mmCIF file of C-alpha atoms in Angstrom:
data_model
loop_
_atom_site.group_PDB
_atom_site.id
_atom_site.type_symbol
_atom_site.label_atom_id
_atom_site.label_comp_id
_atom_site.label_asym_id
_atom_site.label_seq_id
_atom_site.Cartn_x
_atom_site.Cartn_y
_atom_site.Cartn_z
ATOM 1 C CA MET A 1 -124.372 -84.358 66.725
ATOM 2 C CA LEU A 2 -122.362 -81.930 64.700
ATOM 3 C CA ALA A 3 -122.122 -84.448 62.046
ATOM 4 C CA SER A 4 -125.875 -84.510 61.989
ATOM 5 C CA VAL A 5 -126.287 -81.001 61.762
ATOM 6 C CA VAL A 6 -123.863 -80.627 58.842
ATOM 7 C CA THR A 7 -125.126 -83.395 56.924
ATOM 8 C CA GLY A 8 -128.912 -82.926 57.768
ATOM 9 C CA GLY A 9 -129.002 -86.441 59.342
ATOM 10 C CA THR A 10 -127.293 -89.214 60.835
ATOM 11 C CA PRO A 11 -124.280 -89.903 58.874
ATOM 12 C CA THR A 12 -123.795 -93.413 57.483
ATOM 13 C CA ARG A 13 -120.626 -95.217 56.192
ATOM 14 C CA GLU A 14 -121.353 -94.182 52.697
ATOM 15 C CA GLU A 15 -121.432 -90.397 53.325
ATOM 16 C CA PRO A 16 -117.769 -88.646 53.454
ATOM 17 C CA ALA A 17 -117.271 -86.798 56.414
ATOM 18 C CA PRO A 18 -117.605 -82.958 55.856
ATOM 19 C CA GLN A 19 -114.591 -81.243 54.677
ATOM 20 C CA PHE A 20 -113.763 -78.128 56.622
ATOM 21 C CA ILE A 21 -111.056 -75.368 55.675
ATOM 22 C CA ARG A 22 -108.309 -74.950 58.150
ATOM 23 C CA GLY A 23 -106.478 -72.024 56.721
ATOM 24 C CA VAL A 24 -103.418 -70.262 57.549
ATOM 25 C CA LEU A 25 -103.465 -66.422 56.809
ATOM 26 C CA VAL A 26 -100.105 -65.264 55.518
ATOM 27 C CA ASP A 27 -98.401 -62.350 53.843
ATOM 28 C CA PRO A 28 -97.334 -63.302 50.054
ATOM 29 C CA SER A 29 -93.782 -62.597 50.986
ATOM 30 C CA ILE A 30 -93.355 -65.774 53.176
ATOM 31 C CA THR A 31 -90.728 -68.221 52.338
ATOM 32 C CA SER A 32 -91.683 -71.643 51.088
ATOM 33 C CA LYS A 33 -89.770 -73.079 53.905
ATOM 34 C CA ARG A 34 -91.639 -70.956 56.560
ATOM 35 C CA LEU A 35 -94.825 -71.907 54.870
ATOM 36 C CA ASP A 36 -94.104 -75.458 54.993
ATOM 37 C CA THR A 37 -93.712 -75.266 58.602
ATOM 38 C CA LEU A 38 -96.731 -73.460 59.260
ATOM 39 C CA ILE A 39 -98.935 -75.862 57.297
ATOM 40 C CA GLU A 40 -97.149 -78.710 59.236
ATOM 41 C CA THR A 41 -97.442 -77.290 62.465
ATOM 42 C CA LEU A 42 -100.944 -75.981 62.279
ATOM 43 C CA GLY A 43 -102.505 -78.886 60.038
ATOM 44 C CA ALA A 44 -103.684 -76.294 57.542
ATOM 45 C CA ASN A 45 -105.274 -77.635 54.395
ATOM 46 C CA ALA A 46 -105.850 -74.355 52.925
ATOM 47 C CA VAL A 47 -103.207 -71.042 52.670
ATOM 48 C CA VAL A 48 -105.077 -67.875 52.588
ATOM 49 C CA LEU A 49 -102.597 -64.865 51.078
ATOM 50 C CA ARG A 50 -103.226 -61.164 51.765
ATOM 51 C CA LEU A 51 -104.128 -59.149 48.467
ATOM 52 C CA SER A 52 -104.111 -55.403 48.633
ATOM 53 C CA ASP A 53 -103.875 -52.534 46.520
ATOM 54 C CA SER A 54 -100.043 -52.576 46.889
ATOM 55 C CA THR A 55 -99.408 -56.432 46.641
ATOM 56 C CA ASP A 56 -96.795 -57.411 43.780
ATOM 57 C CA VAL A 57 -98.070 -60.156 41.512
ATOM 58 C CA GLU A 58 -94.686 -62.369 41.608
ATOM 59 C CA PRO A 59 -94.630 -62.975 45.365
ATOM 60 C CA TRP A 60 -98.237 -63.520 45.511
ATOM 61 C CA ALA A 61 -97.893 -66.146 42.703
ATOM 62 C CA ASP A 62 -94.834 -67.652 44.004
ATOM 63 C CA ALA A 63 -96.659 -68.421 47.449
ATOM 64 C CA ALA A 64 -99.691 -69.745 45.730
ATOM 65 C CA THR A 65 -97.427 -72.127 43.770
ATOM 66 C CA ALA A 66 -95.767 -73.101 46.680
ATOM 67 C CA ALA A 67 -99.128 -73.820 48.786
ATOM 68 C CA ARG A 68 -100.398 -75.688 45.587
ATOM 69 C CA LYS A 69 -97.250 -77.671 45.476
ATOM 70 C CA ALA A 70 -97.915 -78.737 49.196
ATOM 71 C CA GLY A 71 -101.168 -79.938 48.072
ATOM 72 C CA ARG A 72 -103.102 -77.057 49.752
ATOM 73 C CA ALA A 73 -105.884 -74.902 48.380
ATOM 74 C CA VAL A 74 -105.023 -71.340 47.775
ATOM 75 C CA TYR A 75 -107.625 -68.458 48.810
ATOM 76 C CA ALA A 76 -107.136 -64.638 48.631
ATOM 77 C CA TRP A 77 -107.830 -62.416 51.755
ATOM 78 C CA ILE A 78 -108.818 -58.836 50.869
ATOM 79 C CA ASP A 79 -109.203 -56.164 53.764
ATOM 80 C CA VAL A 80 -111.667 -54.391 52.045
ATOM 81 C CA ALA A 81 -111.302 -50.993 53.959
ATOM 82 C CA ARG A 82 -107.308 -51.048 53.277
ATOM 83 C CA ALA A 83 -107.807 -52.322 49.632
ATOM 84 C CA PRO A 84 -110.406 -49.549 48.379
ATOM 85 C CA ARG A 85 -109.489 -49.933 44.410
ATOM 86 C CA LEU A 86 -109.668 -53.735 44.672
ATOM 87 C CA ALA A 87 -113.023 -53.612 46.286
ATOM 88 C CA PHE A 88 -114.416 -51.181 43.921
ATOM 89 C CA GLU A 89 -112.862 -52.804 40.885
ATOM 90 C CA HIS A 90 -113.507 -56.337 41.697
ATOM 91 C CA ARG A 91 -116.846 -56.466 43.393
ATOM 92 C CA GLU A 92 -117.469 -60.218 42.554
ATOM 93 C CA TRP A 93 -114.410 -61.197 44.323
ATOM 94 C CA LEU A 94 -116.051 -59.850 47.591
#
């Protein structure tokens, strides 16, 4: 039933199953070992890294690299109310 709603009809063998994002929201200071454990435990196919006005570039880049090496998509999470400068300067991100 859900497949019918998502694909707009009855799925056939030729149609791929819809891909859902199952992300894990983490702080960029997370260690690679801890990130690998979370990904495996939760079955995540994406890593969502917090981004704020005070986020240092290096830990964020390191965490993004670790996630990509694990074959996971990387997304940024911006708490708009807590990162007004980012929200104002990068409206296209929101």
